[in-house]
Short mmCIF file of C-alpha atoms in Angstrom, two decimals:
data_model
loop_
_atom_site.label_atom_id
_atom_site.label_comp_id
_atom_site.label_asym_id
_atom_site.label_seq_id
_atom_site.Cartn_x
_atom_site.Cartn_y
_atom_site.Cartn_z
CA MET A 1 58.97 139.90 206.91
CA MET A 2 59.53 139.05 203.25
CA HIS A 3 62.88 140.10 201.73
CA SER A 4 63.87 140.19 198.07
CA LEU A 5 67.15 139.41 196.40
CA PRO A 6 68.61 142.00 194.00
CA GLU A 7 66.78 142.40 190.73
CA LYS A 8 68.06 140.84 187.52
CA PRO A 9 66.70 140.22 184.01
CA LEU A 10 63.80 137.82 184.14
CA HIS A 11 65.37 135.35 181.70
CA GLN A 12 68.24 134.91 184.15
CA LEU A 13 65.89 134.40 187.06
CA LEU A 14 63.91 131.80 185.14
CA ALA A 15 67.07 129.88 184.26
CA GLU A 16 68.27 129.97 187.86
CA MET A 17 64.95 128.58 189.10
CA LEU A 18 65.12 125.46 186.93
CA PRO A 19 67.45 123.47 189.24
CA GLU A 20 65.07 124.19 192.12
CA PHE A 21 62.39 122.33 190.19
CA GLY A 22 64.72 119.36 189.80
CA VAL A 23 65.85 120.19 186.26
CA SER A 24 69.28 118.73 185.57
CA HIS A 25 68.96 118.34 181.77
CA LEU A 26 67.48 120.79 179.29
CA PHE A 27 66.89 119.85 175.64
CA GLY A 28 66.36 122.56 173.10
CA VAL A 29 66.87 124.58 169.95
CA VAL A 30 67.60 128.27 170.49
CA GLY A 31 65.96 131.27 168.84
CA ASP A 32 65.52 134.89 169.79
CA ALA A 33 62.70 134.15 172.28
CA ASN A 34 64.62 131.61 174.39
CA LEU A 35 68.24 132.38 173.51
CA PHE A 36 69.22 134.33 176.59
CA LEU A 37 67.55 131.95 179.03
CA VAL A 38 69.56 129.08 177.53
CA ARG A 39 72.74 131.15 177.46
CA HIS A 40 72.45 131.90 181.17
CA TYR A 41 71.59 128.27 181.97
CA ARG A 42 74.77 127.14 180.23
CA SER A 43 77.14 129.93 181.27
CA GLU A 44 76.20 129.55 184.95
CA GLN A 45 76.48 125.76 184.67
CA LEU A 46 73.00 125.30 186.11
CA GLY A 47 72.63 121.93 184.40
CA ARG A 48 73.38 120.12 181.18
CA TYR A 49 72.03 121.65 177.98
CA ILE A 50 71.63 119.30 175.01
CA ALA A 51 71.36 121.26 171.77
CA CYS A 52 69.23 119.49 169.17
CA THR A 53 68.90 120.25 165.48
CA HIS A 54 65.08 120.25 165.27
CA GLU A 55 62.45 121.46 167.74
CA ALA A 56 60.37 118.28 167.45
CA ASN A 57 63.36 116.18 168.44
CA ALA A 58 64.15 118.49 171.36
CA VAL A 59 60.64 117.93 172.76
CA LEU A 60 60.77 114.21 171.95
CA ALA A 61 64.14 113.92 173.69
CA ALA A 62 62.61 115.42 176.82
CA LEU A 63 59.81 112.83 176.56
CA GLY A 64 62.35 110.02 176.26
CA PHE A 65 64.30 111.44 179.19
CA ALA A 66 61.11 111.55 181.29
CA GLN A 67 60.23 107.94 180.55
CA ALA A 68 63.72 106.59 181.20
CA SER A 69 64.39 108.66 184.33
CA GLY A 70 60.95 108.79 185.92
CA ARG A 71 61.29 112.57 186.22
CA THR A 72 59.61 115.50 184.49
CA GLY A 73 61.26 116.18 181.13
CA VAL A 74 62.09 119.75 180.14
CA ALA A 75 62.66 121.24 176.68
CA THR A 76 62.92 124.77 175.35
CA ILE A 77 62.04 126.20 171.94
CA THR A 78 61.51 129.66 170.50
CA HIS A 79 58.27 131.04 169.07
CA GLY A 80 56.25 130.73 165.87
CA PRO A 81 57.69 128.12 163.49
CA ALA A 82 59.52 126.44 166.37
CA LEU A 83 56.16 125.73 167.97
CA THR A 84 54.56 124.52 164.75
CA ASN A 85 57.60 122.27 164.19
CA ALA A 86 56.97 120.68 167.60
CA VAL A 87 53.21 120.07 167.30
CA THR A 88 53.49 116.31 166.70
CA ALA A 89 55.86 115.93 169.63
CA LEU A 90 53.52 117.88 171.91
CA ALA A 91 50.60 115.66 170.90
CA GLU A 92 52.73 112.57 171.54
CA GLY A 93 53.47 113.73 175.08
CA ALA A 94 49.90 114.78 175.81
CA LYS A 95 48.40 111.51 174.55
CA GLY A 96 51.03 109.50 176.39
CA GLY A 97 50.44 111.11 179.77
CA ILE A 98 54.15 111.90 180.09
CA PRO A 99 55.19 114.68 182.50
CA LEU A 100 56.85 117.37 180.39
CA VAL A 101 57.39 121.13 180.57
CA VAL A 102 58.24 123.00 177.37
CA LEU A 103 59.68 126.49 177.89
CA CYS A 104 58.35 128.16 174.77
CA GLY A 105 59.07 131.70 173.70
CA ASP A 106 56.30 133.96 172.44
CA THR A 107 56.18 137.18 170.44
CA ALA A 108 55.32 140.50 172.09
CA PRO A 109 51.57 141.23 171.65
CA GLY A 110 52.06 144.54 169.85
CA ASP A 111 54.76 143.28 167.48
CA THR A 112 52.31 142.60 164.66
CA GLN A 113 54.94 142.68 161.91
CA HIS A 114 57.23 140.11 163.46
CA LEU A 115 57.66 137.34 160.88
CA GLN A 116 57.25 134.64 163.55
CA LYS A 117 54.11 136.17 165.07
CA ILE A 118 51.34 133.60 165.49
CA ASP A 119 48.49 132.98 167.93
CA GLN A 120 50.17 130.22 169.93
CA LYS A 121 47.34 129.45 172.36
CA PRO A 122 45.02 127.52 169.99
CA ILE A 123 47.96 125.62 168.51
CA ILE A 124 49.11 124.45 171.93
CA GLU A 125 45.62 123.55 173.08
CA ALA A 126 44.90 121.63 169.85
CA THR A 127 47.69 119.18 170.73
CA GLY A 128 46.09 118.34 174.07
CA ALA A 129 48.90 120.04 175.98
CA THR A 130 48.14 122.44 178.83
CA LEU A 131 49.04 126.10 178.34
CA VAL A 132 50.46 128.10 181.24
CA GLU A 133 51.07 131.76 180.47
CA MET A 134 53.90 133.74 182.05
CA ARG A 135 51.67 136.66 183.01
CA SER A 136 54.16 139.24 184.26
CA PRO A 137 57.66 139.56 185.74
CA GLU A 138 56.10 139.69 189.22
CA THR A 139 54.20 136.41 188.78
CA ALA A 140 56.74 134.57 186.57
CA ILE A 141 58.12 132.26 189.28
CA ALA A 142 54.65 131.38 190.55
CA ASP A 143 53.57 130.73 186.96
CA LEU A 144 56.58 128.47 186.37
CA GLU A 145 55.85 126.62 189.60
CA ARG A 146 52.29 126.03 188.41
CA ALA A 147 53.56 124.62 185.10
CA PHE A 148 55.78 122.09 186.86
CA ALA A 149 53.05 121.17 189.35
CA ILE A 150 50.54 120.45 186.58
CA ALA A 151 53.03 118.39 184.57
CA THR A 152 54.14 116.40 187.60
CA HIS A 153 50.79 115.70 189.24
CA ARG A 154 48.63 115.29 186.15
CA HIS A 155 51.30 113.43 184.15
CA THR A 156 50.82 115.62 181.14
CA THR A 157 52.57 117.98 178.75
CA VAL A 158 52.62 121.65 179.72
CA VAL A 159 53.78 124.54 177.54
CA PHE A 160 55.07 127.50 179.56
CA ASN A 161 54.53 130.47 177.25
CA MET A 162 57.25 133.12 177.76
CA ARG A 163 56.74 136.47 176.05
CA VAL A 164 60.07 137.69 174.76
CA ASP A 165 59.38 141.33 175.69
CA LEU A 166 59.03 140.37 179.37
CA GLN A 167 62.26 138.43 179.55
CA TRP A 168 64.47 141.54 179.79
CA SER A 169 62.30 143.07 182.52
CA ASN A 170 63.97 143.26 185.90
CA ALA A 171 62.57 140.90 188.49
CA ALA A 172 63.49 139.80 191.97
CA ARG A 173 62.87 136.63 193.90
CA HIS A 174 61.51 136.77 197.42
CA THR A 175 63.97 134.95 199.66
CA SER A 176 61.24 133.50 201.88
CA LEU A 177 59.45 131.83 198.96
CA LYS A 178 60.95 128.51 197.95
CA PRO A 179 59.37 126.72 195.00
CA CYS A 180 57.73 123.50 196.06
CA ILE A 181 55.99 120.71 194.15
CA PRO A 182 54.34 118.87 197.04
CA ALA A 183 54.08 115.10 197.02
CA VAL A 184 50.53 113.79 196.88
CA ARG A 185 49.70 110.58 198.70
CA MET A 186 46.30 108.99 198.23
CA ALA A 187 44.50 106.63 200.55
CA ALA A 188 43.24 103.20 199.58
CA ALA A 189 40.01 102.93 197.61
CA ALA A 190 36.69 103.11 199.46
CA PRO A 191 36.23 100.20 201.91
CA ALA A 192 32.89 99.14 200.43
CA GLU A 193 34.41 98.91 196.95
CA ILE A 194 37.38 96.94 198.26
CA GLU A 195 34.95 94.50 199.89
CA ASP A 196 33.13 94.07 196.58
CA ALA A 197 36.43 93.46 194.80
CA VAL A 198 37.55 90.89 197.37
CA GLY A 199 34.20 89.13 197.05
CA MET A 200 34.73 88.73 193.31
CA LEU A 201 38.33 87.66 193.79
CA ALA A 202 37.49 85.16 196.54
CA SER A 203 35.04 83.30 194.29
CA ALA A 204 37.41 83.14 191.32
CA ARG A 205 38.91 79.80 190.36
CA HIS A 206 41.35 81.24 187.84
CA PRO A 207 42.26 84.80 188.91
CA LEU A 208 44.83 86.86 187.05
CA ILE A 209 46.65 89.93 188.37
CA LEU A 210 47.56 92.48 185.69
CA ALA A 211 49.72 95.60 186.09
CA GLY A 212 50.16 98.58 183.79
CA ARG A 213 52.63 101.47 183.65
CA GLY A 214 50.73 103.26 186.43
CA ALA A 215 51.67 100.47 188.87
CA THR A 216 55.42 100.44 188.43
CA ASP A 217 56.62 102.23 191.55
CA PRO A 218 58.29 99.79 194.00
CA GLN A 219 55.62 100.07 196.71
CA ALA A 220 52.80 99.28 194.28
CA ARG A 221 54.76 96.46 192.69
CA ASP A 222 55.51 94.77 196.01
CA ALA A 223 51.91 95.09 197.24
CA ILE A 224 50.55 93.63 193.99
CA VAL A 225 52.95 90.70 194.25
CA ARG A 226 51.81 90.07 197.84
CA LEU A 227 48.20 89.99 196.66
CA ALA A 228 49.05 87.61 193.81
CA HIS A 229 50.85 85.26 196.19
CA ARG A 230 47.90 85.38 198.60
CA VAL A 231 45.30 84.40 196.00
CA GLU A 232 47.73 82.15 194.10
CA ALA A 233 47.23 84.07 190.86
CA PRO A 234 49.58 84.39 187.88
CA LEU A 235 51.00 87.84 187.15
CA ALA A 236 50.95 89.68 183.82
CA THR A 237 51.78 93.16 182.57
CA THR A 238 50.85 95.46 179.76
CA LEU A 239 53.56 96.21 177.21
CA LYS A 240 54.47 99.49 178.91
CA ALA A 241 55.00 97.71 182.25
CA GLN A 242 57.15 94.96 180.72
CA GLY A 243 59.61 93.44 183.17
CA LEU A 244 57.80 94.61 186.31
CA PHE A 245 57.51 91.07 187.69
CA GLU A 246 60.88 89.85 186.42
CA GLY A 247 62.00 86.94 188.62
CA GLU A 248 58.53 85.99 189.87
CA ALA A 249 57.86 82.27 189.31
CA PHE A 250 54.40 82.78 187.83
CA ASP A 251 55.03 85.85 185.70
CA ILE A 252 53.34 84.99 182.41
CA GLY A 253 54.73 88.11 180.72
CA LEU A 254 52.74 90.39 178.43
CA CYS A 255 48.97 90.54 178.18
CA GLY A 256 47.91 91.60 174.70
CA GLY A 257 48.84 90.97 171.11
CA LEU A 258 52.41 90.00 172.10
CA SER A 259 51.40 87.27 174.57
CA HIS A 260 53.08 83.89 174.10
CA PRO A 261 50.89 80.76 173.78
CA THR A 262 51.01 79.83 177.47
CA ALA A 263 50.07 83.37 178.48
CA ILE A 264 47.16 83.37 176.03
CA ASP A 265 45.90 80.11 177.54
CA VAL A 266 46.12 81.54 181.08
CA ILE A 267 44.38 84.77 180.07
CA MET A 268 41.56 83.00 178.23
CA ARG A 269 40.94 80.59 181.13
CA SER A 270 40.92 83.36 183.73
CA ASP A 271 37.55 84.22 185.26
CA CYS A 272 38.56 87.34 187.21
CA ILE A 273 41.18 89.91 186.20
CA VAL A 274 42.41 92.51 188.68
CA ALA A 275 44.14 95.27 186.72
CA PHE A 276 46.29 97.78 188.61
CA GLY A 277 47.31 101.02 186.87
CA ALA A 278 46.33 99.70 183.42
CA SER A 279 44.10 101.54 180.97
CA LEU A 280 42.83 98.27 179.49
CA SER A 281 43.22 99.54 175.97
CA LYS A 282 42.25 97.46 172.97
CA HIS A 283 45.89 96.44 172.58
CA THR A 284 45.96 94.92 176.07
CA THR A 285 42.54 93.24 175.81
CA GLU A 286 42.86 92.17 172.17
CA GLU A 287 39.83 94.23 171.20
CA GLY A 288 37.99 92.92 174.29
CA ALA A 289 38.54 89.22 173.51
CA TYR A 290 40.65 88.76 176.66
CA THR A 291 38.08 90.33 179.00
CA GLN A 292 34.83 89.12 177.47
CA GLY A 293 32.69 87.17 179.92
CA LYS A 294 35.03 87.81 182.85
CA ARG A 295 34.78 89.93 185.96
CA VAL A 296 37.26 92.76 185.57
CA ILE A 297 38.35 94.84 188.57
CA GLN A 298 40.29 97.94 187.56
CA VAL A 299 42.28 99.85 190.17
CA LEU A 300 43.47 103.31 189.13
CA PRO A 301 45.42 105.99 191.01
CA ASP A 302 43.16 108.80 189.79
CA ALA A 303 39.86 109.45 188.05
CA GLU A 304 41.33 111.31 185.06
CA ASP A 305 39.30 110.74 181.91
CA ASN A 306 40.93 108.34 179.47
CA PRO A 307 39.17 107.43 176.21
CA ARG A 308 41.02 104.11 176.01
CA LEU A 309 39.34 102.69 179.10
CA ASP A 310 37.02 99.75 178.61
CA ARG A 311 34.15 99.55 181.08
CA PRO A 312 35.19 97.14 183.84
CA THR A 313 32.91 95.23 186.17
CA LEU A 314 34.21 97.33 189.06
CA ARG A 315 36.51 100.36 189.11
CA LEU A 316 38.37 101.41 192.26
CA ILE A 317 40.14 104.75 192.62
CA GLY A 318 42.88 104.97 195.22
CA ASP A 319 46.53 104.44 196.04
CA LEU A 320 47.51 101.20 194.31
CA ALA A 321 49.76 99.83 197.05
CA GLU A 322 47.31 100.68 199.82
CA THR A 323 44.41 99.17 197.89
CA ALA A 324 46.27 95.94 197.07
CA ASP A 325 47.34 95.52 200.70
CA ALA A 326 43.79 96.23 201.90
CA MET A 327 42.53 93.47 199.61
CA THR A 328 45.15 91.08 200.96
CA GLY A 329 44.18 91.99 204.52
CA LEU A 330 40.51 91.27 203.89
CA LEU A 331 41.33 87.92 202.32
CA ASP A 332 43.37 87.02 205.39
CA ALA A 333 40.66 88.18 207.79
CA ALA A 334 38.04 86.09 206.01
CA GLU A 335 40.44 83.13 205.78
CA ILE A 336 39.81 82.77 202.04
CA PRO A 337 41.87 79.90 200.61
CA GLY A 338 44.11 80.37 197.59
CA SER A 339 42.84 79.57 194.11
CA GLN A 340 45.57 77.04 193.24
CA ALA A 341 45.83 78.71 189.82
CA THR A 342 49.63 78.78 190.18
CA SER A 343 50.23 75.09 189.60
CA PRO A 344 53.37 73.04 188.89
CA ASP A 345 51.93 72.41 185.42
CA LEU A 346 51.86 76.17 184.72
CA ALA A 347 55.41 76.52 186.00
CA GLU A 348 56.54 73.81 183.59
CA HIS A 349 54.84 75.49 180.64
CA LEU A 350 56.40 78.87 181.51
CA ALA A 351 59.84 77.26 181.71
CA GLY A 352 59.20 75.83 178.24
CA GLU A 353 58.34 79.29 176.88
CA ALA A 354 61.56 80.72 178.32
CA ALA A 355 63.62 77.92 176.80
CA SER A 356 61.92 78.43 173.45
CA PHE A 357 62.75 82.13 173.45
CA ASP A 358 66.40 81.38 174.18
CA ARG A 359 66.64 79.36 170.95
CA LEU A 360 67.41 81.24 167.76
CA PRO A 361 64.45 80.82 165.36
CA GLU A 362 65.09 79.28 161.99
CA PRO A 363 65.18 82.04 159.37
CA ARG A 364 62.47 82.17 156.73
CA GLU A 365 63.55 82.37 153.12
CA THR A 366 63.82 85.98 151.93
CA ALA A 367 65.00 87.79 148.83
CA PRO A 368 68.76 87.80 148.13
CA GLY A 369 70.60 90.44 150.13
CA THR A 370 68.00 90.48 152.91
CA LEU A 371 67.37 88.69 156.21
CA ASP A 372 64.39 87.35 158.10
CA ILE A 373 63.46 90.02 160.66
CA ASP A 374 62.68 87.63 163.54
CA HIS A 375 65.95 85.77 163.11
CA ALA A 376 67.99 88.97 162.79
CA LEU A 377 66.48 90.74 165.80
CA ARG A 378 66.64 87.65 168.00
CA ARG A 379 70.33 87.21 167.14
CA LEU A 380 70.98 90.86 167.96
CA HIS A 381 69.03 90.39 171.21
CA GLN A 382 71.52 87.66 172.12
CA ALA A 383 74.45 89.98 171.35
CA LEU A 384 73.09 93.01 173.20
CA PRO A 385 73.67 93.55 176.93
CA VAL A 386 70.82 92.07 178.98
CA GLU A 387 70.41 95.37 180.82
CA ARG A 388 69.38 97.91 178.20
CA VAL A 389 66.80 100.53 177.30
CA LEU A 390 64.62 99.95 174.25
CA ALA A 391 63.00 102.72 172.25
CA ALA A 392 60.99 101.80 169.19
CA ASP A 393 59.64 103.98 166.43
CA LEU A 394 56.28 103.13 164.87
CA GLY A 395 56.03 100.83 161.85
CA ARG A 396 54.99 97.32 160.95
CA PHE A 397 58.32 96.08 162.36
CA VAL A 398 57.55 97.39 165.84
CA THR A 399 55.68 94.41 167.27
CA THR A 400 58.49 92.14 166.08
CA ALA A 401 60.99 94.42 167.80
CA TRP A 402 59.03 94.49 171.07
CA ARG A 403 58.70 90.70 170.99
CA ASN A 404 62.36 89.95 170.23
CA LEU A 405 64.07 92.73 172.24
CA PRO A 406 62.45 92.52 175.69
CA VAL A 407 63.55 94.71 178.60
CA LYS A 408 63.89 93.79 182.26
CA ARG A 409 62.30 96.88 183.82
CA PRO A 410 59.33 99.05 182.83
CA GLN A 411 61.40 102.26 182.79
CA ASP A 412 63.68 100.61 180.22
CA LEU A 413 60.89 100.64 177.61
CA VAL A 414 60.51 104.02 175.94
CA TYR A 415 57.18 104.14 174.12
CA SER A 416 56.88 106.60 171.22
CA CYS A 417 53.66 105.45 169.52
CA HIS A 418 50.92 107.28 171.45
CA PHE A 419 49.99 109.54 168.51
CA GLY A 420 50.46 106.97 165.75
CA ALA A 421 53.23 109.03 164.14
CA ILE A 422 56.38 107.59 162.63
CA GLY A 423 59.58 109.51 163.23
CA CYS A 424 59.33 109.99 167.01
CA GLY A 425 61.77 107.22 167.93
CA LEU A 426 65.14 108.87 167.30
CA GLY A 427 64.34 111.93 169.41
CA GLU A 428 63.00 109.87 172.32
CA ALA A 429 65.93 107.45 172.13
CA LEU A 430 68.30 110.42 172.29
CA GLY A 431 66.69 111.64 175.50
CA ALA A 432 66.64 108.16 177.01
CA ALA A 433 70.34 107.72 176.23
CA VAL A 434 71.11 111.02 177.96
CA ALA A 435 69.16 109.86 181.03
CA THR A 436 70.78 106.41 181.12
CA THR A 437 74.50 106.07 181.74
CA ASP A 438 74.84 102.52 183.10
CA ARG A 439 73.48 100.61 180.06
CA PRO A 440 73.00 101.21 176.36
CA THR A 441 69.87 102.54 174.69
CA VAL A 442 68.67 100.56 171.69
CA LEU A 443 66.49 102.17 169.02
CA ALA A 444 64.47 99.99 166.68
CA VAL A 445 63.37 102.14 163.75
CA GLY A 446 62.19 101.75 160.17
CA ASP A 447 63.83 103.43 157.21
CA GLY A 448 60.84 105.72 156.61
CA GLY A 449 60.62 106.88 160.23
CA PHE A 450 64.40 107.26 160.44
CA GLN A 451 64.48 109.64 157.50
CA LEU A 452 61.43 111.54 158.72
CA SER A 453 62.93 112.06 162.17
CA GLY A 454 65.89 113.89 160.68
CA LEU A 455 69.23 112.35 159.84
CA SER A 456 70.75 115.58 161.06
CA GLU A 457 69.93 114.59 164.66
CA LEU A 458 72.64 111.95 164.39
CA SER A 459 75.05 114.85 164.81
CA THR A 460 73.59 115.41 168.29
CA VAL A 461 74.01 111.72 169.13
CA ILE A 462 77.63 111.82 167.98
CA ARG A 463 78.45 115.12 169.69
CA GLU A 464 77.03 113.92 172.99
CA LYS A 465 78.91 110.57 172.68
CA LEU A 466 75.76 108.65 173.57
CA ASP A 467 75.74 104.89 174.06
CA LEU A 468 72.99 104.45 171.46
CA ILE A 469 72.64 101.40 169.22
CA ILE A 470 70.32 102.01 166.26
CA LEU A 471 68.77 98.91 164.71
CA LEU A 472 67.50 100.22 161.39
CA CYS A 473 64.84 97.84 160.04
CA ASN A 474 65.31 98.74 156.40
CA ASP A 475 62.75 97.14 154.08
CA GLY A 476 62.75 100.00 151.56
CA SER A 477 59.07 100.78 152.09
CA TYR A 478 56.43 102.51 154.15
CA GLY A 479 55.31 99.27 155.74
CA ALA A 480 51.70 99.94 156.76
CA GLU A 481 50.92 101.32 153.33
CA HIS A 482 52.71 98.39 151.68
CA VAL A 483 50.48 96.00 153.64
CA GLN A 484 47.27 97.78 152.66
CA LEU A 485 48.17 97.84 148.97
CA THR A 486 49.22 94.18 149.04
CA ARG A 487 45.98 93.09 150.72
CA ARG A 488 43.98 94.79 147.95
CA GLY A 489 46.06 93.26 145.20
CA MET A 490 47.33 96.66 144.10
CA SER A 491 50.78 97.71 142.99
CA THR A 492 53.01 98.61 145.93
CA ASP A 493 55.22 101.03 144.00
CA ILE A 494 53.87 104.15 145.74
CA SER A 495 54.81 102.70 149.15
CA MET A 496 58.40 101.96 148.18
CA ILE A 497 61.37 104.09 149.24
CA ASP A 498 64.59 104.33 147.27
CA THR A 499 67.04 102.46 149.43
CA ALA A 500 69.67 104.75 150.92
CA ASP A 501 73.05 103.61 152.19
CA PHE A 502 72.44 104.56 155.80
CA ALA A 503 75.62 102.89 157.01
CA ALA A 504 77.72 105.01 154.66
CA THR A 505 75.84 108.14 155.69
CA ALA A 506 76.35 107.46 159.40
CA SER A 507 80.02 106.65 158.84
CA ALA A 508 80.52 109.90 156.94
CA MET A 509 79.09 111.76 159.92
CA GLY A 510 81.61 110.09 162.24
CA MET A 511 79.52 107.24 163.61
CA ASP A 512 80.34 103.54 163.58
CA ALA A 513 77.99 101.65 161.26
CA VAL A 514 77.47 98.17 159.83
CA ARG A 515 75.35 97.12 156.88
CA VAL A 516 73.71 93.72 157.42
CA SER A 517 72.49 91.77 154.41
CA ASP A 518 73.37 88.13 155.24
CA THR A 519 74.27 85.89 158.18
CA ALA A 520 77.97 86.73 157.95
CA SER A 521 77.40 90.49 158.19
CA LEU A 522 74.89 89.83 160.98
CA GLU A 523 77.72 88.30 162.99
CA THR A 524 79.87 91.31 162.14
CA ALA A 525 77.16 93.51 163.64
CA CYS A 526 77.11 91.38 166.79
CA ASP A 527 80.88 91.82 167.10
CA ALA A 528 80.48 95.57 166.58
CA ILE A 529 78.04 95.72 169.51
CA ALA A 530 80.63 94.09 171.78
CA ARG A 531 83.43 96.39 170.57
CA ARG A 532 81.53 99.67 170.44
CA ASN A 533 82.94 102.76 172.14
CA GLY A 534 80.26 105.19 171.04
CA PRO A 535 77.03 105.28 169.04
CA LEU A 536 76.51 102.49 166.52
CA LEU A 537 74.11 102.12 163.57
CA ILE A 538 73.20 98.69 162.20
CA ASP A 539 71.43 98.88 158.83
CA ILE A 540 69.45 95.62 158.55
CA ARG A 541 68.27 94.90 155.01
CA LEU A 542 64.85 93.22 155.06
CA ASP A 543 62.46 91.78 152.49
CA PRO A 544 59.34 94.00 152.34
CA GLU A 545 57.26 90.99 151.29
CA LYS A 546 58.22 88.96 154.37
CA ILE A 547 57.43 91.27 157.29
CA GLU A 548 54.23 90.63 159.21
CA PRO A 549 52.47 93.73 160.61
#
């Protein structure tokens, strides 16, 4: 027999259900359509509420939290303009395949004169996010459960639309119904397809094993390493899986535009690439140059449509660990010898690359009062803790930041460039810093994106006492536009930004800050990293004419 607990206002019931879905942190900006849910969440100490200053940053923070923690991120906003403020952030999450639930208020249907009244459904759907309506007080918990299930299993952004007029309705929870997001375990790919893949791999003289962000769980990682050892193949990762094979002797690092010379040589000589959990985007394949003329076996955990996918020679759908182990088992059964692609010569070249990276590059000549970006970021890399999270906003500096500030684990790279929007970095770094308490979060951001993301959000960083180090790559320009104008021989004046004193601004807000304009102040910044006891901003002055996109 099904029993019900005493009735209470629906907004209270919704707040109380959040911990049962694993929600420990809630990012948000309050308004009349989510105010009382948040109030109850805080007053009953159901979890930690992080109040942001802008709805976009609240959603972005939940995205950063999701990436750094490996859990579903959760944010809450009110209706109307709050939703339109968050559109870019919703598109970022949807395009990135990041599990996120946004608890979004909505106006009562008959309240036609409400100033914030808007048809929210088409706005949400236009971003690529999935809309889940809270249909009634009786179905609210089931609707919320569906939102979390979709976000978790499809790795996507879901907006849970909560009509404000329903939130004061009385509702009860049935005691025999416990919310459950079941784990889904897939089998290996089809045996015939595995046999075809092993046939290609067995005949390869220079195989390469590649892993993407979809292959970063420990079971998949270990199975992929076993397969690589069995066929004697080097290992590589996409940018978003950076650090997955840290410590492996024949880890060549990144495959893509950030590959070092030895990695490029290995990739170009390879005749068969087995890619696990990688979308094989143009950034990984260098517009197809790295895969042209090769047999490419792509192993994916699901058949979800993804417009970035190149057409491989063979695509397998199945559990990545099970599929990799099945391939290893078939190779053993057929007594296929290793390829000998992992040679002492390759090991020597990889050791040389590591030694080269450990050396500080000679700075290029730049305008007075500025530094060479590679030299500055590599020196800061040396001063930063080895174990750290890196978030990077979008801009022409970003590839230099990814190259010079590597991370040791995939979950320590927070990627905020899925939608091609500047200004997403600060919000995502905030969420990552909330999720990470045992190492600092580093944000690499340009001056244009930093101002767009809202200087006011620094107040959230300061209030929450986050261990966040902001490396502000300040070249006084919108970089991509500066590049385009320069290439066409046009004046760059429209791309220039009046240089602000960001260090003074951050200091005035109560945050430690250092302005870096020469080698001496660069060393001061390195000392500040070692001595920090809270958030720190480092304003690095750069020459806009000496930054490569």
